[in-house]
Coordinates of C-alpha atoms in Angstrom, one line a residue:
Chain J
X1 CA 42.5 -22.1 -16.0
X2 CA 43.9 -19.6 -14.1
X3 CA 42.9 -18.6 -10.1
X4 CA 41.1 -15.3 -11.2
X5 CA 39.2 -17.4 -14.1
X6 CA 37.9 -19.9 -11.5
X7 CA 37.0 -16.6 -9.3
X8 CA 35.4 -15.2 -12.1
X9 CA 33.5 -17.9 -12.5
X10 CA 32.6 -18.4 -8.8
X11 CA 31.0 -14.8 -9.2
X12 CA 28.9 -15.4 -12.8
X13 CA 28.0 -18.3 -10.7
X14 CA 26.9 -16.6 -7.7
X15 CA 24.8 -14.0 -9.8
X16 CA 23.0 -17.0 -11.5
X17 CA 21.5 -18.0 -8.3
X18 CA 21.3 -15.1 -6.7
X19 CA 18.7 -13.8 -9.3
X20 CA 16.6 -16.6 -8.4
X21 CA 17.5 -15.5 -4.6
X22 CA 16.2 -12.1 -5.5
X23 CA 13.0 -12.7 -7.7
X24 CA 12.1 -14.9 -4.3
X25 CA 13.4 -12.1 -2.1
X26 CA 10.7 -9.8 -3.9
X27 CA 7.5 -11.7 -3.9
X28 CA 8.4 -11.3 0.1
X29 CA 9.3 -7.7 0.3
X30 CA 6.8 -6.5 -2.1
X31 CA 3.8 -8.0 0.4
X32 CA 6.4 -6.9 3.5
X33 CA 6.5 -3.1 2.2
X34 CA 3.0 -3.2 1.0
X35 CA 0.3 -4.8 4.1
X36 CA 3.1 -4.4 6.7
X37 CA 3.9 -8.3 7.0
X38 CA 5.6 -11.0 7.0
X39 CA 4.6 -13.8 4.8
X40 CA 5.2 -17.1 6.7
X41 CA 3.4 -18.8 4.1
X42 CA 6.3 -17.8 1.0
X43 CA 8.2 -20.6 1.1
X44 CA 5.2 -22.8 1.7
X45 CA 3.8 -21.6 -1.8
X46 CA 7.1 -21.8 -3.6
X47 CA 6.7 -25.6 -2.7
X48 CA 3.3 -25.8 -4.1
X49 CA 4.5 -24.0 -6.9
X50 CA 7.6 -26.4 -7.9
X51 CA 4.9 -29.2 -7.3
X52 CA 2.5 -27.3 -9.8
X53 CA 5.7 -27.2 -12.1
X54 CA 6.5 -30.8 -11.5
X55 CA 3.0 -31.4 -12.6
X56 CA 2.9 -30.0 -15.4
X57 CA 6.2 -31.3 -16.5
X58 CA 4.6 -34.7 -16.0
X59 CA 1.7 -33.9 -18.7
X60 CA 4.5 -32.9 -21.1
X61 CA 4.8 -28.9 -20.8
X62 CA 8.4 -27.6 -20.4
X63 CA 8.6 -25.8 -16.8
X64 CA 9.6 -22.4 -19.3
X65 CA 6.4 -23.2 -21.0
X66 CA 4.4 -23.2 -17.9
X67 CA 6.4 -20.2 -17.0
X68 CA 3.9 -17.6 -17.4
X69 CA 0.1 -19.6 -17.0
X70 CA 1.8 -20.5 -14.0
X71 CA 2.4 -17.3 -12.8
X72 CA -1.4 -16.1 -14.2
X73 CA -2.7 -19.2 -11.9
X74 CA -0.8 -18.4 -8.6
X75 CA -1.7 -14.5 -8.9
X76 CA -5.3 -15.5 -9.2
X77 CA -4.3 -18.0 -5.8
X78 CA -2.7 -15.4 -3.9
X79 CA -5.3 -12.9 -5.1
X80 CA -8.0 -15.2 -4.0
X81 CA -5.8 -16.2 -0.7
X82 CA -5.4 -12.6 0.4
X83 CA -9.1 -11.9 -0.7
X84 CA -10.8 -14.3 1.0
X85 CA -8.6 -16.2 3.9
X86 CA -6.2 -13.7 4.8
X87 CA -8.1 -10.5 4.5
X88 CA -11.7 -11.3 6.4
X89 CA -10.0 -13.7 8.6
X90 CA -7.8 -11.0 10.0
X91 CA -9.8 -8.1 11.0
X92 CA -7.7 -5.9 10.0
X93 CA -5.4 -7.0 12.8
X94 CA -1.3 -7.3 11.6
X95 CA -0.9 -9.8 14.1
X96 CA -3.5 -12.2 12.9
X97 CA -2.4 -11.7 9.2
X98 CA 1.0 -12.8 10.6
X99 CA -0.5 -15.8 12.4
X100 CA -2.8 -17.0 9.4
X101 CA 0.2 -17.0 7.1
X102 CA 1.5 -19.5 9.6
X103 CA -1.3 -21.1 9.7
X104 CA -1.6 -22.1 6.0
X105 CA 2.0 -22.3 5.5
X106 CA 1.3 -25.4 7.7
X107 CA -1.7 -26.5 6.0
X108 CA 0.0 -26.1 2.3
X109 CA 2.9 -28.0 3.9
X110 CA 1.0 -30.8 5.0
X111 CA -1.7 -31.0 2.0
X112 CA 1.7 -31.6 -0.1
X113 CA 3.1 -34.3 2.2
X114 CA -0.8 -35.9 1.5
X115 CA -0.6 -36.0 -1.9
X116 CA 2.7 -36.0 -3.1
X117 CA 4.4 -38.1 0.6
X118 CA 8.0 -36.8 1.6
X119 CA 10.0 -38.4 -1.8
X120 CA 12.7 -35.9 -3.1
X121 CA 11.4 -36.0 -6.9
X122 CA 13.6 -34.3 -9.8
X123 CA 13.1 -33.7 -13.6
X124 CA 14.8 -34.8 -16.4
X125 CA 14.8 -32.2 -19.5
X126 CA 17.0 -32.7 -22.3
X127 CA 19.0 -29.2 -21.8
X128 CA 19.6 -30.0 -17.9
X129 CA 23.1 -30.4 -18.0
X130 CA 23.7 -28.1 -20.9
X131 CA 26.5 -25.3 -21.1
X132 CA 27.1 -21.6 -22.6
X133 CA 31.0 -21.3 -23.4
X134 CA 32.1 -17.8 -22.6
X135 CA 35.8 -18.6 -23.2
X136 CA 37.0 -18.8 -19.5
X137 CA 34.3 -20.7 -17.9
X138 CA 31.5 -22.9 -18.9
X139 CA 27.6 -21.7 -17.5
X140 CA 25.2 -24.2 -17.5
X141 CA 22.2 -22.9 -19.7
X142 CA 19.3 -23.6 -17.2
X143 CA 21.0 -20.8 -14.4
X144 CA 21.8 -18.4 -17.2
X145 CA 18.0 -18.8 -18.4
X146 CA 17.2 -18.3 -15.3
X147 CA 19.2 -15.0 -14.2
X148 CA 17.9 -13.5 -17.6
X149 CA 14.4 -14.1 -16.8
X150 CA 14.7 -13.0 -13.0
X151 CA 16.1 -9.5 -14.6
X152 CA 13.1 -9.5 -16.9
X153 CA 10.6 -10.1 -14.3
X154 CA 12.3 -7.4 -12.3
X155 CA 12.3 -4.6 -15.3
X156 CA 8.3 -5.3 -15.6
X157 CA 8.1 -5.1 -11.8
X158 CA 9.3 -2.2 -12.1
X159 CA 7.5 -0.8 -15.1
X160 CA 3.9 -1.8 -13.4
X161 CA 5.0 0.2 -10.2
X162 CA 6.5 3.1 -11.9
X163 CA 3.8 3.4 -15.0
X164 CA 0.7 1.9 -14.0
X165 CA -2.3 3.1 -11.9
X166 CA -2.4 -0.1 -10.5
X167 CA 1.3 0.3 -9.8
X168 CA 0.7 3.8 -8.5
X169 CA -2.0 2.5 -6.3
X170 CA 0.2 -0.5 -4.8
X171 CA 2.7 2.1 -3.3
X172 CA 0.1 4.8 -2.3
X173 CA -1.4 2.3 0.0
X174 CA 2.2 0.9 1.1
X175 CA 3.0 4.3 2.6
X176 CA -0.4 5.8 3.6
X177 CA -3.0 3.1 3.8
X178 CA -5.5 5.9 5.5
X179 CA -5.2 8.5 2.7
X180 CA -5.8 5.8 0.0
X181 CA -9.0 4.8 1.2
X182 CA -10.2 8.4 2.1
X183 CA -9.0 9.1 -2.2
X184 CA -11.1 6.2 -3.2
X185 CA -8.7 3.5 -3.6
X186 CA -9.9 0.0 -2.6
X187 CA -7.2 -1.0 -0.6
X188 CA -8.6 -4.9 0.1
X189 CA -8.3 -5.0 -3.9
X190 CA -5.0 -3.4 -3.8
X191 CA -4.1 -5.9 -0.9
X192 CA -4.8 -8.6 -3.1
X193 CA -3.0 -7.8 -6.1
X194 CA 0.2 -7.1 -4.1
X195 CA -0.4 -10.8 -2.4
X196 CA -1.2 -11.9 -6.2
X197 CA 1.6 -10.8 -6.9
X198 CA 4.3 -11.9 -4.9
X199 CA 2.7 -15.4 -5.7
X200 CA 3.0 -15.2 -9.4
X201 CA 7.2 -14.0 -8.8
X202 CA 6.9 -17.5 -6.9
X203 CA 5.8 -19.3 -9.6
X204 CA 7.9 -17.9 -12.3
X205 CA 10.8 -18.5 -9.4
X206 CA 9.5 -22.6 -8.6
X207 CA 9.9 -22.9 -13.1
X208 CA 13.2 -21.6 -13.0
X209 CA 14.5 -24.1 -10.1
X210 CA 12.6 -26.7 -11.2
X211 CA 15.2 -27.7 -14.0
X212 CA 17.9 -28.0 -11.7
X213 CA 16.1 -28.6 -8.4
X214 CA 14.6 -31.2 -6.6
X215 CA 11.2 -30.8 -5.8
X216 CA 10.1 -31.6 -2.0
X217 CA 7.0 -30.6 0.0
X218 CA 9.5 -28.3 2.0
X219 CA 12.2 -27.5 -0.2
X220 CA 10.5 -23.7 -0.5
X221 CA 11.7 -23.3 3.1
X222 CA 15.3 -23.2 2.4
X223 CA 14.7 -20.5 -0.3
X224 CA 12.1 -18.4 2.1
X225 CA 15.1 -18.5 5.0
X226 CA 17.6 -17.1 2.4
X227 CA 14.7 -14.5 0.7
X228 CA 14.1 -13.5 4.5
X229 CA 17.9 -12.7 5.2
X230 CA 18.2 -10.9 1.5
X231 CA 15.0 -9.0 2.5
X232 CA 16.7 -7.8 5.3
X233 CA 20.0 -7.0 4.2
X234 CA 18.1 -5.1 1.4
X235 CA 15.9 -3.2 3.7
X236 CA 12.6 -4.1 4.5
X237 CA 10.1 -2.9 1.9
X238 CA 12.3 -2.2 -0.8
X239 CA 12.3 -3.3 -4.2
X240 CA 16.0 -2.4 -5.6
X241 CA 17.2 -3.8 -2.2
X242 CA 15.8 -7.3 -2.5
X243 CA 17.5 -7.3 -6.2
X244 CA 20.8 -5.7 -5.3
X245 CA 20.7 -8.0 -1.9
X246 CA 19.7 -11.1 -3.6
X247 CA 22.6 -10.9 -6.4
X248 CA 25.2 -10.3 -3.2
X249 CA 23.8 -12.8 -1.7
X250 CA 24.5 -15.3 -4.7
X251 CA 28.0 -14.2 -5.0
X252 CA 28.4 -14.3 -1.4
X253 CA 27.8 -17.9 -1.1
X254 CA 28.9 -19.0 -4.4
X255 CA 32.1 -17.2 -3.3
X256 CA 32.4 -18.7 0.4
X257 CA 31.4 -22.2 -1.2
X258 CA 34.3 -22.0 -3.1
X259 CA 37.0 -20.6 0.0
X260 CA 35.3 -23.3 2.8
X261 CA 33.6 -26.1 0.4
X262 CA 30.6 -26.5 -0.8
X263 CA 28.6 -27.3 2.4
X264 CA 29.9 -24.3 4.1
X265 CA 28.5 -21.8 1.2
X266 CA 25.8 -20.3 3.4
X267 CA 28.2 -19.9 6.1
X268 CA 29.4 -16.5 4.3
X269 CA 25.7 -15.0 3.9
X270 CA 25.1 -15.3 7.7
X271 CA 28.3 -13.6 9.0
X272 CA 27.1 -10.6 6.5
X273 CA 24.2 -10.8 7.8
X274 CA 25.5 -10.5 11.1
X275 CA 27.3 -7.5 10.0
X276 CA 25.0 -5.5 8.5
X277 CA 22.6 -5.9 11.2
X278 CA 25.8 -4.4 13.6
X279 CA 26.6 -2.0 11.4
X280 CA 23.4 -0.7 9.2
X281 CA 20.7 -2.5 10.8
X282 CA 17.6 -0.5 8.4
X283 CA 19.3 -2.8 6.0
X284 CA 21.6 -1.5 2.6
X285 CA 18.9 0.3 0.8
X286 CA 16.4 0.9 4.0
X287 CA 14.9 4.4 5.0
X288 CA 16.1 5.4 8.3
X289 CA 13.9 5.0 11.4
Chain E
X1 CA -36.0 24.5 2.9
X2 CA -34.2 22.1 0.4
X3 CA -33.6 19.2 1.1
X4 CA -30.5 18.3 2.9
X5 CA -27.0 16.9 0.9
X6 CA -25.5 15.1 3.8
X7 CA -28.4 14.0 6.7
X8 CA -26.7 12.4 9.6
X9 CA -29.3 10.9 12.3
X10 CA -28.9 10.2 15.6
X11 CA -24.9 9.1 15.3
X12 CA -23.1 6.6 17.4
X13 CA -19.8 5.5 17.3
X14 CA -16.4 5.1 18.5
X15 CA -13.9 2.1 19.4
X16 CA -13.6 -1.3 20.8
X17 CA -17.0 -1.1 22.0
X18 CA -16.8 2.5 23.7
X19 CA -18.8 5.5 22.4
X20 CA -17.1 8.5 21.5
X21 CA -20.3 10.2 19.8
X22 CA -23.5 10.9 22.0
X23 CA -26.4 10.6 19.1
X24 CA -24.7 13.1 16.5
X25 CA -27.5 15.1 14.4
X26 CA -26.7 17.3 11.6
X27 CA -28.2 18.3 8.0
X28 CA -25.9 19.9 5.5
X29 CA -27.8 21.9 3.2
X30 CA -26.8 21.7 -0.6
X31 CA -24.4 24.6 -1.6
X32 CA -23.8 25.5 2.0
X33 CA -20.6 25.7 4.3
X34 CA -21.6 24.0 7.5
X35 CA -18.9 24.2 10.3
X36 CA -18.0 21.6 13.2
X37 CA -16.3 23.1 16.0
X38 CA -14.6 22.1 19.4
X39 CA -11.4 21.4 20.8
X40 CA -9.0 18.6 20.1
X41 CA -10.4 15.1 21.5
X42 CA -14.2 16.1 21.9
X43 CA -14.9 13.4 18.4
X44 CA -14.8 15.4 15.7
X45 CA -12.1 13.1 13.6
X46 CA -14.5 10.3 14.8
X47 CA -17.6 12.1 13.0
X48 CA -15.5 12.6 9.9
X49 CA -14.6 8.8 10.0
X50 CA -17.7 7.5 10.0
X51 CA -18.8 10.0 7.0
X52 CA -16.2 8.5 4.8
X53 CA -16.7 4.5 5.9
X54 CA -13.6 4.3 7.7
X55 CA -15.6 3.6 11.0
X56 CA -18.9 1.8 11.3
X57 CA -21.1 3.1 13.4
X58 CA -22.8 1.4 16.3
X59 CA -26.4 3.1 15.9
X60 CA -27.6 6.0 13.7
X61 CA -27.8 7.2 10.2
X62 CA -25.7 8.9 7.6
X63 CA -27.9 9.6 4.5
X64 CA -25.5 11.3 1.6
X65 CA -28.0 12.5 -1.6
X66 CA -30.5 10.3 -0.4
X67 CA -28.5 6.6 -0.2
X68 CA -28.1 5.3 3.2
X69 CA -24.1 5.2 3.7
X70 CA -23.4 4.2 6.5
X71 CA -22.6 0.6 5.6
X72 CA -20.3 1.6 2.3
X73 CA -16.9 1.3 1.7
X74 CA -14.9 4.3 2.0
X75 CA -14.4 3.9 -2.0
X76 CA -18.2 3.5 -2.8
X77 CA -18.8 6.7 -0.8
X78 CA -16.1 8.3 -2.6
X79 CA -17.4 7.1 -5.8
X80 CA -20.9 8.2 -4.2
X81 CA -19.3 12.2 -4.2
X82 CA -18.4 12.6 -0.6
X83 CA -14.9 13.4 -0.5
X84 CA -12.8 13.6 3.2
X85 CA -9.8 15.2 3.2
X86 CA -8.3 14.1 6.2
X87 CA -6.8 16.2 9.3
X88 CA -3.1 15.6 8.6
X89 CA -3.6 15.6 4.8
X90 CA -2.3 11.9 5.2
X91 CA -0.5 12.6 1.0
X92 CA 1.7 9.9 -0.9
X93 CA 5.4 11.4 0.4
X94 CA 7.1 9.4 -2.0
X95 CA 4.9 10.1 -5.2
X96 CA 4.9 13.7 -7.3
X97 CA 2.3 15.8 -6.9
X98 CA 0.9 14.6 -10.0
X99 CA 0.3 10.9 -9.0
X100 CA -0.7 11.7 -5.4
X101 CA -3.7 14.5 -7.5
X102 CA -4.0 11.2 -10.5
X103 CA -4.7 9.1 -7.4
X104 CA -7.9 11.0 -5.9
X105 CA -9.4 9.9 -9.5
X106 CA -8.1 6.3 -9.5
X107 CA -11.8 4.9 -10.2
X108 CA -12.1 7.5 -13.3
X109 CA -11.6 7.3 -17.0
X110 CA -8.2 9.1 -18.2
X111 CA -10.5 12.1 -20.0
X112 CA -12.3 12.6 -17.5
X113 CA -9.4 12.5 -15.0
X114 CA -6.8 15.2 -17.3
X115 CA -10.4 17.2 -17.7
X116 CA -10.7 17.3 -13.5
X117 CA -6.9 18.2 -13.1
X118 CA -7.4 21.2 -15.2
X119 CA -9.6 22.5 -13.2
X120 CA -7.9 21.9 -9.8
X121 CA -4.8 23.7 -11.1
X122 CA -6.7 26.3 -12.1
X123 CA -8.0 26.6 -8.8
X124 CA -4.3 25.8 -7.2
X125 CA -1.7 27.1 -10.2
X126 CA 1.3 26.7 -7.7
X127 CA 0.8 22.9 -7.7
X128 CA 1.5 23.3 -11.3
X129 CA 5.1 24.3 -10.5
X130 CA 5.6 21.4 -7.5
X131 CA 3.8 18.8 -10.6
X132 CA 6.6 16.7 -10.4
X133 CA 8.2 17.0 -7.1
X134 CA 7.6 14.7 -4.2
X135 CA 4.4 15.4 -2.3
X136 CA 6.6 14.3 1.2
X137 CA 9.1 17.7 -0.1
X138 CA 6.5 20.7 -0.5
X139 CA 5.9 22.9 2.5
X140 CA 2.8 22.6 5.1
X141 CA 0.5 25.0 2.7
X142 CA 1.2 23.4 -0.6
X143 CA 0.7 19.9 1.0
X144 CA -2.9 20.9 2.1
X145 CA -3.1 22.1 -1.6
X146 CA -2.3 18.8 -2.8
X147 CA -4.6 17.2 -0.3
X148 CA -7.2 19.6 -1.3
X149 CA -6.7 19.0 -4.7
X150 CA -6.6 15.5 -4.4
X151 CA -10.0 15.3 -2.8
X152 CA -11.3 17.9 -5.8
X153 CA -10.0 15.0 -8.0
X154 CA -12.9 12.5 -6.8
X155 CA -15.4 15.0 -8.0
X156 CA -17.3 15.4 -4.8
X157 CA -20.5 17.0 -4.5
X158 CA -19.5 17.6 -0.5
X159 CA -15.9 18.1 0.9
X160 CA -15.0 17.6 4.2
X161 CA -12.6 19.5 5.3
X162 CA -10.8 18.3 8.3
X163 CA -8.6 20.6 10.0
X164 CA -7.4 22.4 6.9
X165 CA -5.7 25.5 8.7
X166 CA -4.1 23.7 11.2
X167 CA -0.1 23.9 11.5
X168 CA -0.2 26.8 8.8
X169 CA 1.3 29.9 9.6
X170 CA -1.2 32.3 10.1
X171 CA -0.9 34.3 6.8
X172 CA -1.6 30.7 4.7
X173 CA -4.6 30.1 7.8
X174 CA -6.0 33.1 6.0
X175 CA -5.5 32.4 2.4
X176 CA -6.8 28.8 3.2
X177 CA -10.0 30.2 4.7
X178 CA -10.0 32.6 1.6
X179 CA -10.2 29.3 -0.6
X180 CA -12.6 27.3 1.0
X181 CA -14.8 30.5 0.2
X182 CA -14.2 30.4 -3.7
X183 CA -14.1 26.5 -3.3
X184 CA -17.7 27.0 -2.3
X185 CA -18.8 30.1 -4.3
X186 CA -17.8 27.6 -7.6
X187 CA -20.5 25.3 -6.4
X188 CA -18.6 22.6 -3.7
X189 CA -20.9 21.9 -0.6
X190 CA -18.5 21.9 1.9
X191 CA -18.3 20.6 5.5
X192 CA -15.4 22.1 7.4
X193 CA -13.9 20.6 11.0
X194 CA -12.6 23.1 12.5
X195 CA -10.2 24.2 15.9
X196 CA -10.2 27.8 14.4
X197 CA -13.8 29.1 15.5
X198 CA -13.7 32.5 14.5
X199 CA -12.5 32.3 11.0
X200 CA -14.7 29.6 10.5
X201 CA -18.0 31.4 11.8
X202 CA -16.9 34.3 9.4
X203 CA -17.6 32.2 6.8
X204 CA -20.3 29.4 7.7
X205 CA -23.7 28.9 6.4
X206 CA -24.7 26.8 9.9
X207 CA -22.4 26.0 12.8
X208 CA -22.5 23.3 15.6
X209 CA -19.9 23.0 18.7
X210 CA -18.9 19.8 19.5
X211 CA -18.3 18.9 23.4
X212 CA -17.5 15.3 24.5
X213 CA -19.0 13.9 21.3
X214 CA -22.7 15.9 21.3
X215 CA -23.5 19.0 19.6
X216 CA -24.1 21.4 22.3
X217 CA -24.2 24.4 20.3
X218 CA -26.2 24.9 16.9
X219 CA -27.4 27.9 14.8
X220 CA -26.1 30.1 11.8
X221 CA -22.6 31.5 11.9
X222 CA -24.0 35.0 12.7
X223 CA -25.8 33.7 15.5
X224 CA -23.2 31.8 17.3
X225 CA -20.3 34.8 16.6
X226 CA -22.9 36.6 18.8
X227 CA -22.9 33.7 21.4
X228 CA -21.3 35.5 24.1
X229 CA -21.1 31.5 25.9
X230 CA -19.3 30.7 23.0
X231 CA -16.9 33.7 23.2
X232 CA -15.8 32.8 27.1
X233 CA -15.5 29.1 26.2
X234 CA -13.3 29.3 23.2
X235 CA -11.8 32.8 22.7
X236 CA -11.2 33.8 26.9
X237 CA -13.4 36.4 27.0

């Protein structure tokens, strides 16, 4: 094996996980761009989810099984969440939004710490450890599966935002909340579905990691800190940014991991960070003040 | 005399527990143009609020076709057929034309929707040409277009016009008051907000000046071109 195969293979790496990085990365920006805040309560729901996972794992079904009544079940959640905590609770105040998603981040934290106490749990599926082999490097199955699934979730992302009224709708109210509700859109409904759906990208996101992941009543937090950096880097609000700055991101780390050691991997994402926020600080793909 | 489209009662309302509106009464007459007039700041945007749900009102009553409302969502009184088309036209700069105009239907049925956006190109043909440009790109006249248009796309039975010449240059100020004519010779009871109170006496039905948040000043357009008060206050002479 030759230095640029292990390189190459540092990078294919890096893209695995940075698609997981990015799908995460969008549920945030996508409610960022869309009601103008900051979702403390992301990586508190990506727990939930990989605990919703876990449990269905435990009654048999295969995490890519629960995949997508998963993601049905935590869009009716957020939906609901936005709905009926979030949305009366704030009075139409940013700042309270931004302090109740802090406020249930805590409670979600500490209803799974009830239930579920602070054990590290993993799973054990029969293709866990198994491998693509593309010649020069070996790819376990469970990160490829989970890159090509990010990128699908991504292209119908994109297809309900481009195509659909719904879509339509979603980025009317983003830029001009005042002129959709004067043209008759309901922008608590919109609202919701935007919250809905940066749940459901959590939920496909907690199936994914769940295979090769432990599952912890804060493990969602390590994934929210790196989604919030990505976000970012990406420019806040935007969709292509969070994909293009969650793959980076992946290679990034993968590729500092591999100069520094394993434990230093995040080292390399943070001194980019830095950087970009010198240099461009709208973020890569951000509209200028 | 008919009875009234748009009945608004004894009006209060403003923000955080102040009052900008003094006990606002107007009627708008089916079929009619009725004009709001005054100077920036004296609540006219507040009065338009409140017609479209945006702002609740502390006291009073807005009756629109004989519904009480006052306590609707801005996209039930949509729905209802009172359309506002707001004073900085407030368009989607990042969609086309076509899916800011698609948008002011959102609630309708695609037939119904493609039959409505025939008709407002009819009405504006140039937006045919911008269809699938970015709203945020088109000049200051097409952009009132579109937000005309957009409004037309709810099917109102009243439109609210809210500062529709302002920050056009004085040629478009007169083909927009031009339009608002035809808008309402094809049958669109209009209510039209207004800083420009000459043009828009020329062509109202009813007028009412608007100081500090109370109709000072009612009668027909004729009557209050003649107002010689009105003349000194707002035209320096």
């Amino acid at each position: 094996m030759t230095s640029l195969d292990i390189l190459a293979a540092a990078v294919l790496n890096g893209l695995m996980s940075g698609a997981v990085y990015a799908l995460i990365a969008v549920g945030l920006t996508l409610v960022y761009g869309v009601l103008h805040i900051i979702n403390f309560a992301h990586g508190a729901i990506l727990s939930a989810a990989m605990f919703a996972a876990y449990l269905a794992f435990q009654a048999g079904v295969d995490p890519y099984v629960a995949m997508v009544p998963l993601a049905l079940i935590f869009f009716g959640l957020g939906y609901g969440l936005q709905r009926l905590v979030i949305g009366p609770a704030s009075h139409g105040d940013d700042r309270n939004i931004l302090l109740i998603t802090l406020g249930l981040s805590i409670v979600i934290e500490n209803l799974l710490l009830a239930v579920f106490n602070s054990d590290t749990r993993t799973v054990d599926v029969a293709y866990g450890f198994s491998t693509l082999d593309l010649g020069f490097t070996f790819l376990a199955l469970p990160r490829a599966a989970a890159f090509g699934v990010s990128c699908l979730v991504a292209v119908l992302l994109w297809i309900l935002l481009a195509q659909t009224d719904t879509g339509k709708a979603i980025r009317a109210v983003a830029k001009e909340k005042l002129g959709a509700s004067l043209a008759g859109i309901d922008v608590a409904h919109i609202y919701a579905v935007t919250f809905g759906l940066g749940a459901a990208c959590l939920a496909i996101a907690a199936c994914l990691l769940l295979p090769t992941y432990y599952v912890h009543p804060r493990v969602g937090n390590a994934y929210v800190l790196v989604a919030f950096t990505i976000v970012v880097l990406g420019g806040m609000g935007s969709i292509p940014g969070a994909i293009a700055g969650g793959l980076f991101v992946g290679v990034v780390e993968s590729l500092s991991g591999l100069m520094f050691g394993e434990s230093l991997g995040q080292l390399g994402i943070f001194v980019i960070f830095i950087l970009v926020l010198l240099i461009r600080p709208t973020g890569l793909f951000g509209a200028k003040a | 005399m008919a009875e009234a489209l748009l009945e608004v009662k004894d009006l209060v309302a403003g923000y955080d527990g102040t009052s900008v509106l003094c006990g606002v009464s107007l009627e708008v007459e089916a079929g009619s143009i009725v004009a709001v007039l005054g100077a920036n700041g004296v609540g006219k945007t507040t009065l338009n609020k409140v017609l479209s749900g945006i702002v609740r009102p502390q006291r009073g009553e807005v009756i629109f076709d004989g519904q009480r409302i006052d306590r609707k969502s801005p996209a039930d009184i949509v729905a209802a057929g009172l359309v506002h088309v707001p004073e900085g036209r407030k368009l989607f700069p990042d969609l086309s034309v076509r899916e800011n105009l698609e948008l002011g239907s959102y609630r309708r049925g695609k037939a119904e929707r493609a039959r409505t956006m025939e008709q407002v190109l009819t009405v504006f043909p140039r937006l045919k040409e911008r269809f699938a440009q970015r709203a945020g790109t088109l000049s200051g006249g097409e952009q009132q277009m579109v937000a005309i248009g957009r409004g037309m796309m709810g099917q109102p039975r009243l439109l609210i016009l809210d500062e529709p010449s302002l920050g056009l240059a004085p040629r478009l100020v007169e083909e927009m008051f031009t339009l608002i004519g035809r808008l309402n010779e094809v049958g669109l009871t209009i209510l039209l907000v207004e800083q420009n109170v000459m043009q828009s006496l020329e062509l109202a039905d009813a007028a009412h000046v608007m100081e500090h948040g109370c109709l000072v000043l009612s009668g027909t357009g004729a009557e209050l071109a003649g107002n010689s008060e009105l003349a000194k206050t707002y035209l320096g002479m």
